Coordinates of C-alpha atoms in Angstrom, one line a residue:
M344 CA 208.2 128.8 141.5
N345 CA 204.9 130.4 140.5
R346 CA 201.9 128.5 139.1
T347 CA 202.3 129.9 135.6
L348 CA 205.9 128.7 135.4
L349 CA 205.0 125.3 136.8
L350 CA 202.4 124.9 134.0
L351 CA 204.8 126.0 131.4
S352 CA 207.4 123.6 132.7
A353 CA 205.0 120.7 132.7
A354 CA 203.9 121.4 129.2
G355 CA 207.5 121.5 128.0
L356 CA 208.2 118.1 129.7
L357 CA 205.2 116.6 128.0
A358 CA 206.2 117.8 124.6
L359 CA 209.8 116.5 125.2
G360 CA 208.3 113.2 126.3
A361 CA 206.3 112.9 123.2
L362 CA 209.3 113.5 121.0
S363 CA 211.5 111.0 123.0
L364 CA 209.0 108.2 122.4
G365 CA 209.7 108.1 118.7
K366 CA 209.1 110.0 115.5
P367 CA 205.6 110.2 114.1
P368 CA 204.8 108.3 110.8
P369 CA 205.0 110.1 107.5
P370 CA 202.2 112.6 106.6
S371 CA 200.6 110.1 104.3
A372 CA 199.9 107.6 107.1
P373 CA 197.1 107.9 109.7
P374 CA 198.3 109.7 112.9
A375 CA 199.8 107.5 115.5
P376 CA 198.0 107.2 118.9
P377 CA 199.2 109.9 121.3
V378 CA 201.9 108.9 123.7
T379 CA 201.9 111.8 126.2
D380 CA 200.7 111.1 129.7
T381 CA 199.0 114.0 131.4
S382 CA 197.5 111.6 134.0
H383 CA 201.0 110.9 135.4
T384 CA 200.3 107.2 135.0
V385 CA 203.5 106.4 133.2
A386 CA 206.4 106.2 135.7
Q387 CA 209.2 108.9 135.3
P388 CA 212.9 107.8 135.2
D389 CA 213.7 109.2 138.7
E390 CA 210.4 108.1 140.3
P391 CA 210.2 105.2 142.9
P392 CA 207.7 102.4 142.0
A393 CA 204.1 102.8 142.9
T394 CA 203.2 100.8 146.0
T395 CA 199.6 101.7 146.6
L396 CA 197.1 99.0 146.0
L397 CA 193.5 100.3 146.1
P398 CA 190.6 97.9 146.8
H399 CA 188.5 96.7 143.9
V400 CA 185.0 98.1 143.8
M401 CA 182.6 95.2 143.2
S402 CA 179.1 95.3 141.7
L403 CA 176.3 94.7 144.1
P404 CA 175.9 91.0 144.9
D405 CA 173.2 89.1 143.0
D406 CA 172.6 85.7 141.4
G407 CA 173.4 86.8 137.9
A408 CA 176.0 85.1 135.6
L409 CA 178.3 88.1 135.5
V410 CA 180.3 90.0 138.1
L411 CA 181.7 93.5 137.4
S412 CA 184.6 95.0 139.3
G413 CA 187.0 97.9 138.8
K414 CA 189.0 100.8 140.2
L415 CA 190.5 104.1 139.2
S416 CA 194.2 104.8 138.6
G417 CA 194.4 106.6 141.9
S418 CA 192.4 107.8 144.9
Y419 CA 193.1 111.5 144.0
I420 CA 192.9 113.4 140.8
Q421 CA 194.4 116.8 139.9
T422 CA 192.2 119.9 139.8
G423 CA 191.6 121.4 136.4
P424 CA 192.2 119.6 133.1
S425 CA 193.6 116.1 133.8
E426 CA 193.3 112.5 132.8
A427 CA 192.6 109.3 134.8
F428 CA 192.3 105.7 133.9
A429 CA 189.7 103.2 135.0
W430 CA 190.3 99.4 134.9
L431 CA 187.2 97.2 134.7
E432 CA 186.8 93.4 134.7
V433 CA 183.7 91.5 133.6
K434 CA 183.9 88.0 134.8
A435 CA 181.5 85.1 134.4
R436 CA 180.6 83.0 137.4
P437 CA 181.2 79.2 137.2
N438 CA 178.5 77.6 135.0
P439 CA 176.0 76.1 137.4
T440 CA 175.1 73.5 134.7
A441 CA 178.7 72.8 133.6
A442 CA 178.1 69.0 133.8
R443 CA 175.7 69.3 130.9
R444 CA 176.6 71.0 127.6
V445 CA 174.2 73.6 126.2
P446 CA 172.7 72.4 122.9
V447 CA 173.4 74.9 120.1
N448 CA 171.7 76.3 117.1
L449 CA 174.4 76.9 114.5
A450 CA 174.8 78.1 110.9
L451 CA 178.2 77.4 109.2
V452 CA 178.9 80.0 106.5
V453 CA 181.6 79.0 104.0
D454 CA 183.2 81.3 101.5
R455 CA 183.7 79.5 98.2
S456 CA 184.5 82.6 96.0
G457 CA 187.3 82.7 93.5
S458 CA 189.7 84.3 96.0
M459 CA 189.3 81.1 98.1
S460 CA 190.6 78.8 95.4
G461 CA 193.3 76.2 96.2
Q462 CA 194.5 75.7 99.7
K463 CA 192.2 78.2 101.3
L464 CA 189.1 76.4 100.2
A465 CA 190.6 73.1 101.1
D466 CA 191.3 74.4 104.6
A467 CA 187.7 75.8 104.8
R468 CA 186.2 72.4 103.8
S469 CA 188.4 70.6 106.4
A470 CA 187.3 73.1 109.1
A471 CA 183.6 72.5 108.1
V472 CA 184.1 68.7 108.4
E473 CA 185.7 69.1 111.8
L474 CA 182.7 71.0 113.1
V475 CA 180.1 68.6 111.6
R476 CA 181.9 65.7 113.2
R477 CA 181.8 67.3 116.7
L478 CA 178.0 68.1 116.8
T479 CA 175.4 65.8 118.3
A480 CA 171.7 65.1 117.6
E481 CA 170.9 67.7 120.3
D482 CA 172.4 70.4 118.1
R483 CA 171.0 72.0 114.9
L484 CA 173.2 73.1 111.9
A485 CA 172.5 74.9 108.7
L486 CA 175.2 74.9 106.0
I487 CA 175.5 78.0 103.8
H488 CA 178.2 78.4 101.1
Y489 CA 178.5 81.4 98.8
G490 CA 180.3 82.9 95.9
T491 CA 178.2 85.4 94.0
D492 CA 175.1 83.3 94.7
V493 CA 174.3 81.7 98.1
K494 CA 173.3 78.1 98.6
V495 CA 171.7 76.7 101.7
L496 CA 171.2 73.3 103.3
P497 CA 168.5 74.0 105.8
S498 CA 168.8 73.8 109.6
R499 CA 168.3 70.3 111.0
P500 CA 169.3 68.3 114.1
V501 CA 172.6 66.6 113.4
T502 CA 171.6 63.0 113.4
E503 CA 173.9 60.4 111.8
A504 CA 172.0 60.6 108.5
V505 CA 172.1 64.4 108.4
R506 CA 175.8 64.3 109.3
Q507 CA 176.6 62.1 106.3
E508 CA 174.6 64.4 104.0
L509 CA 176.4 67.4 105.3
L510 CA 179.8 65.8 104.9
S511 CA 179.0 64.9 101.3
A512 CA 177.8 68.5 100.6
I513 CA 181.0 69.9 102.0
A514 CA 183.2 67.6 99.9
N515 CA 181.4 69.0 96.8
I516 CA 181.9 72.7 97.5
R517 CA 183.8 74.2 94.6
D518 CA 185.2 77.8 94.2
D519 CA 183.2 80.1 92.0
G520 CA 182.2 83.7 91.7
S521 CA 182.5 86.9 93.8
T522 CA 182.5 87.2 97.6
N523 CA 179.0 87.8 99.0
I524 CA 179.7 87.8 102.7
S525 CA 176.5 89.8 103.5
G526 CA 174.4 87.3 101.5
G527 CA 175.8 84.4 103.4
L528 CA 175.2 86.0 106.8
T529 CA 171.7 87.0 105.8
E530 CA 170.8 83.4 104.8
A531 CA 172.4 82.2 108.1
A532 CA 170.1 84.5 110.0
V533 CA 167.1 83.2 108.0
A534 CA 168.1 79.6 109.0
L535 CA 168.6 80.4 112.7
R536 CA 165.7 82.7 113.5
P537 CA 162.9 80.0 113.7
H538 CA 164.8 78.3 116.5
L539 CA 166.0 81.2 118.6
R540 CA 163.4 80.6 121.4
E541 CA 164.0 76.9 121.4
Y542 CA 167.8 77.2 121.8
R543 CA 169.5 79.5 124.3
V544 CA 172.6 79.8 122.2
S545 CA 172.5 80.6 118.4
R546 CA 175.6 81.3 116.4
A547 CA 176.7 81.9 112.8
I548 CA 180.3 80.9 112.2
L549 CA 181.8 82.5 109.1
L550 CA 184.8 81.0 107.3
S551 CA 186.3 83.5 104.8
D552 CA 189.4 85.4 103.7
G553 CA 187.3 88.5 104.4
Q554 CA 187.6 90.1 100.9
P555 CA 184.0 91.1 100.0
T556 CA 183.3 92.0 96.4
T557 CA 179.5 91.9 96.0
G558 CA 176.5 92.6 98.2
I559 CA 177.6 94.8 101.2
V560 CA 181.3 95.4 100.8
T561 CA 182.3 98.2 103.2
E562 CA 183.5 97.5 106.8
P563 CA 181.0 99.9 108.6
E564 CA 178.0 98.3 106.8
L565 CA 179.2 94.7 107.5
F566 CA 179.8 95.7 111.2
H567 CA 176.3 97.1 111.3
L568 CA 174.9 93.9 109.9
T569 CA 176.6 91.7 112.5
R570 CA 175.6 94.1 115.3
Q571 CA 172.0 93.8 114.1
L572 CA 172.2 90.0 114.2
R573 CA 173.8 90.1 117.7
D574 CA 170.9 92.3 118.9
E575 CA 168.5 89.7 117.6
G576 CA 170.2 87.0 119.6
I577 CA 172.5 85.6 116.9
T578 CA 176.2 85.6 117.8
V579 CA 178.6 85.9 114.9
S580 CA 182.1 84.4 114.9
A581 CA 184.5 85.1 112.1
L582 CA 187.4 82.8 111.3
G583 CA 190.0 83.9 108.8
V584 CA 191.3 81.6 106.1
G585 CA 194.6 82.2 104.3
E586 CA 197.5 84.4 105.4
D587 CA 196.1 87.3 103.3
Y588 CA 192.8 87.4 105.1
Q589 CA 191.4 90.8 106.1
V590 CA 192.2 90.9 109.8
S591 CA 190.4 94.2 110.6
L592 CA 187.2 93.2 108.8
M593 CA 187.0 89.7 110.3
R594 CA 187.9 90.9 113.7
G595 CA 185.5 93.8 113.5
M596 CA 182.6 91.5 112.6
A597 CA 183.3 89.3 115.5
E598 CA 183.6 92.3 117.9
Q599 CA 180.2 93.7 116.7
G600 CA 178.7 90.2 116.5
G601 CA 179.6 89.2 120.1
G602 CA 181.6 86.2 118.9
F603 CA 185.1 85.0 118.4
S604 CA 187.7 85.5 115.7
G605 CA 190.7 83.5 114.7
F606 CA 193.0 82.4 111.9
I607 CA 193.0 78.9 110.4
E608 CA 196.6 78.6 109.4
D609 CA 196.6 74.9 108.4
S610 CA 194.9 71.6 109.0
A611 CA 196.9 71.1 112.3
R612 CA 195.0 74.1 113.8
L613 CA 191.5 72.9 112.8
A614 CA 190.9 70.6 115.8
E615 CA 192.0 73.3 118.2
V616 CA 190.0 76.1 116.7
F617 CA 186.7 74.2 116.4
S618 CA 187.1 72.5 119.7
R619 CA 187.4 75.9 121.4
E620 CA 184.6 77.4 119.3
L621 CA 182.2 74.6 120.1
D622 CA 183.2 74.5 123.8
Q623 CA 182.6 78.2 124.0
A624 CA 179.2 78.0 122.4
T625 CA 178.0 75.0 124.4
S626 CA 179.2 76.5 127.8
T627 CA 178.0 80.1 127.3
V628 CA 176.5 81.7 130.4
A629 CA 176.0 85.2 129.1
R630 CA 175.3 86.6 125.6
Q631 CA 174.4 89.9 124.1
V632 CA 176.8 91.4 126.6
E633 CA 177.2 95.2 126.6
L634 CA 179.2 97.4 128.8
R635 CA 177.7 100.9 129.4
L636 CA 179.8 103.8 130.8
E637 CA 177.9 106.8 132.1
L638 CA 180.0 110.0 132.1
P639 CA 179.5 112.8 134.7
P640 CA 179.6 116.5 133.7
V641 CA 183.3 116.7 134.7
A642 CA 184.3 114.0 132.1
R643 CA 184.9 115.8 128.8
D644 CA 185.7 112.6 127.0
A645 CA 186.3 108.9 127.5
Q646 CA 188.2 106.4 125.3
V647 CA 187.9 102.6 125.6
L648 CA 191.4 101.3 124.7
G649 CA 191.4 98.5 122.1
L650 CA 187.6 98.0 121.9
P651 CA 185.0 99.5 119.7
S652 CA 182.5 101.8 121.3
T653 CA 179.7 104.2 120.3
R654 CA 178.7 107.3 122.2
E655 CA 175.1 108.4 122.8
G656 CA 174.9 111.6 124.8
T657 CA 176.8 111.0 128.0
T658 CA 176.8 107.2 127.5
L659 CA 179.5 105.0 125.9
K660 CA 178.2 101.6 124.7
V661 CA 180.8 98.8 124.3
P662 CA 179.7 95.5 122.7
L663 CA 181.4 92.5 124.4
Y664 CA 181.6 88.9 123.4
D665 CA 179.6 86.0 124.8
L666 CA 181.1 84.6 128.0
A667 CA 181.5 81.0 129.1
G668 CA 181.8 80.1 132.8
E669 CA 184.8 81.7 134.6
Q670 CA 185.8 83.6 131.4
S671 CA 186.6 87.3 131.8
I672 CA 187.2 90.5 129.8
R673 CA 189.5 93.3 131.0
V674 CA 188.7 96.9 129.9
V675 CA 190.9 100.0 130.2
V676 CA 189.1 103.4 130.0
K677 CA 191.0 106.7 129.6
L678 CA 189.0 109.6 131.1
T679 CA 189.6 113.3 130.1
L680 CA 188.5 115.4 133.0
N681 CA 188.1 119.0 134.1
T682 CA 187.5 119.2 137.8
Q683 CA 187.3 121.6 140.8
V684 CA 188.4 120.9 144.3
T685 CA 185.7 119.1 146.4
S686 CA 185.5 118.1 150.0
D687 CA 183.9 114.7 149.1
A688 CA 184.9 112.0 146.6
L689 CA 183.7 113.0 143.2
P690 CA 181.9 110.4 141.0
L691 CA 183.9 109.9 137.8
L692 CA 182.4 106.9 136.1
Q693 CA 179.3 104.7 136.5
A694 CA 179.7 101.4 134.7
S695 CA 177.0 98.7 134.1
V696 CA 176.9 95.5 132.1
R697 CA 173.6 94.4 130.5
Y698 CA 173.3 90.8 129.2
M699 CA 171.2 87.8 128.6
D700 CA 171.7 85.4 131.5
V701 CA 171.7 82.0 129.8
P702 CA 171.2 79.7 132.9
R703 CA 168.3 81.8 134.1
D704 CA 167.0 82.6 130.6
M705 CA 166.4 86.2 131.4
R706 CA 167.8 89.7 130.9
A707 CA 170.1 90.9 133.7
E708 CA 172.3 93.9 134.7
T709 CA 175.0 94.6 137.1
K710 CA 176.6 98.0 137.9
L711 CA 179.2 99.9 140.0
A712 CA 180.4 103.5 140.5
L713 CA 184.0 104.8 140.7
S714 CA 184.9 108.0 142.6
A715 CA 188.1 110.0 143.6
V716 CA 189.0 113.1 145.6
V717 CA 190.0 116.2 143.7
T718 CA 193.2 118.0 144.9
Q719 CA 195.5 120.8 143.9
D720 CA 198.5 118.8 145.3
A721 CA 200.2 117.0 142.3
S722 CA 202.5 115.1 144.7
L723 CA 199.4 113.7 146.5
V724 CA 198.0 112.5 143.2
R725 CA 201.3 110.7 142.3
A726 CA 201.8 109.2 145.8
N727 CA 198.4 107.5 145.6
L728 CA 198.5 106.0 142.2
D729 CA 197.4 102.3 142.1
R730 CA 200.3 100.1 140.9
E731 CA 197.9 97.6 139.4
V732 CA 195.9 100.0 137.3
R733 CA 199.2 101.7 136.3
V734 CA 200.4 98.5 134.7
H735 CA 197.1 97.9 132.9
A736 CA 197.0 101.5 131.6
V737 CA 200.7 101.4 130.4
R738 CA 200.1 98.0 128.7
A739 CA 197.1 99.5 126.9
L740 CA 198.9 102.6 125.9
G741 CA 201.8 100.6 124.5
T742 CA 199.5 98.2 122.8
Q743 CA 197.9 101.1 120.9
Q744 CA 201.3 101.8 119.4
M745 CA 201.8 98.1 118.6
R746 CA 198.5 97.9 116.8
A747 CA 199.4 101.0 114.8
A748 CA 202.7 99.4 114.0
A749 CA 200.9 96.3 112.6
E750 CA 198.9 98.5 110.3
E751 CA 202.1 100.3 109.1
M752 CA 203.8 96.9 108.5
K753 CA 200.9 95.9 106.1
R754 CA 201.3 99.2 104.3
G755 CA 205.0 98.6 103.8
N756 CA 206.0 101.6 105.9
R757 CA 209.0 100.0 107.6
G758 CA 210.4 103.2 109.2
A759 CA 207.0 104.2 110.7
A760 CA 206.4 100.6 112.0
M761 CA 209.8 100.6 113.7
G762 CA 209.2 104.0 115.3
L763 CA 205.8 102.9 116.7
L764 CA 207.4 99.7 118.1
G765 CA 210.0 101.9 119.7
N766 CA 207.2 104.0 121.3
A767 CA 205.7 100.8 122.7
R768 CA 209.0 99.7 124.1
K769 CA 209.6 102.9 125.9
L770 CA 206.1 102.8 127.4
F771 CA 206.5 99.1 128.5
G772 CA 209.9 100.0 129.9
S773 CA 208.4 102.5 132.3
S774 CA 206.9 99.4 134.1
A775 CA 209.7 97.0 133.0
D776 CA 209.4 94.6 136.0
A777 CA 205.6 94.0 135.5
L778 CA 205.7 94.1 131.7
S779 CA 208.8 92.0 131.2
G780 CA 206.9 89.4 129.1
E781 CA 205.5 92.2 126.8
L782 CA 209.0 93.6 126.4
A783 CA 210.4 90.2 125.5
E784 CA 207.7 89.6 122.9
L785 CA 208.2 93.1 121.5
D786 CA 212.0 92.4 121.1
Q787 CA 211.1 89.2 119.2
T788 CA 208.8 91.0 116.9
Q789 CA 211.3 93.8 116.2
A790 CA 214.0 91.2 115.4
A791 CA 211.7 89.1 113.2
Y792 CA 210.4 92.2 111.4
E793 CA 213.9 93.6 110.8
G794 CA 214.9 90.2 109.3
A795 CA 211.8 89.8 107.1
S796 CA 213.0 89.5 103.5
S797 CA 209.7 89.0 101.7
D798 CA 206.1 90.4 101.6
D799 CA 204.8 87.1 102.9
E800 CA 207.2 87.2 105.9
V801 CA 206.1 90.8 106.7
R802 CA 202.5 89.8 106.4
R803 CA 203.0 87.0 108.9
E804 CA 204.8 89.3 111.4
S805 CA 202.0 91.8 111.1
L806 CA 199.4 89.1 111.8
K807 CA 201.4 87.8 114.8
L808 CA 201.7 91.4 116.2
Y809 CA 198.0 92.0 115.8
K810 CA 197.2 88.8 117.7
K811 CA 199.5 90.0 120.5
T812 CA 197.6 93.2 120.8
M813 CA 194.3 91.4 121.3
K814 CA 195.8 89.5 124.2
N815 CA 197.4 92.7 125.7
F816 CA 194.0 94.6 125.5
G817 CA 192.5 91.9 127.7
E818 CA 190.5 90.1 125.0
N819 CA 190.0 86.4 125.3
N820 CA 187.9 85.9 122.2
A821 CA 190.7 85.2 119.7
Y822 CA 192.1 81.9 118.6

């Protein structure tokens, strides 16, 4: 069979594969993530399981708080246009001062707008009380609550007298006005800034249903605001209140702000959420964490699956959340390549992590480089795929479909949502043994969604599915 025929056959198989993974959503909906696999990472029906296990490439040893490791989807890549995956892990070393909690400089920002009336505001008040009760005199807290206007109780050490004053103020918060999220965060920054040098960890914790109606109201501008605060040294966590809270907005602000996101479903969850938030803040070893990916000339594009990124020239910048001791982040990167045969291993990705090392109170960086050999032999590529990275890549590809399905659920596009869940199931099924847990959860989601009989039930299933995608993408900053 000649080369032209081989290429045509491969193109036909890819097209059939895309069709077999489910129908696309209707034209009115955003396009679904692609499901074709030109990297050969997804196992074919007649293919034996991958058995190769490549060694992890580790960042150079140093005394920093973070360690970076990773590897490519295989030790060989196909000549010409192709794709490859990289799997990276950023892990924090054990906290050398774990026996002593880090004092924190906090601002609690409570939404009291009209959309928060009733149970939502009651839950927000209860959450605020839980946090105030857990702080000590070593910590500082400013209380900000907003409707159209913004009211501030200034930052002070949480002595017993201050604690009682804060509890009284929280009890008297009443719903009123529009939703001025940007105004609340701006005042939080004003309260936190004078103490940034004194405290190694400063954090604004937003409690809101995420429905801005005054001040800055667009997602990109609010994301920019929280990114600016993060760059100053102020972490932003965003906790959603009420089942109708805007997941994408609150999650996006936490991603850009380097903090955590979560959903306060009821009073039973309050202790858990704030226990984890405070434990995270008081045991932070790295903040202002940013992953940087340098792309060589052979890399035409790169996509970080499940995480926001910005590209500047040949550099992709990925903001990551603050890390406590022994906490980690997994990142899957899809590389679009165009290569020629080389005698030596070809550099495909250089990764680095820049951060503020909290125990050493200094800026730090750790880096590594990933390479592969280019070959014309497709069977050699496939025979040397790493089984571990294959699972991570397939999980990420399927999770893209799940996240798109969650969005279609919210829009009421039942057929499109079910098609996307079917896509995810086929992808997970290609590594069924390793992804049995994901398949079981997906079956539960499909059954619950098919049985949903009200908008509230659909909304709950959409929210549950979105939470599952955060876990599947390797994120540990969601409650």
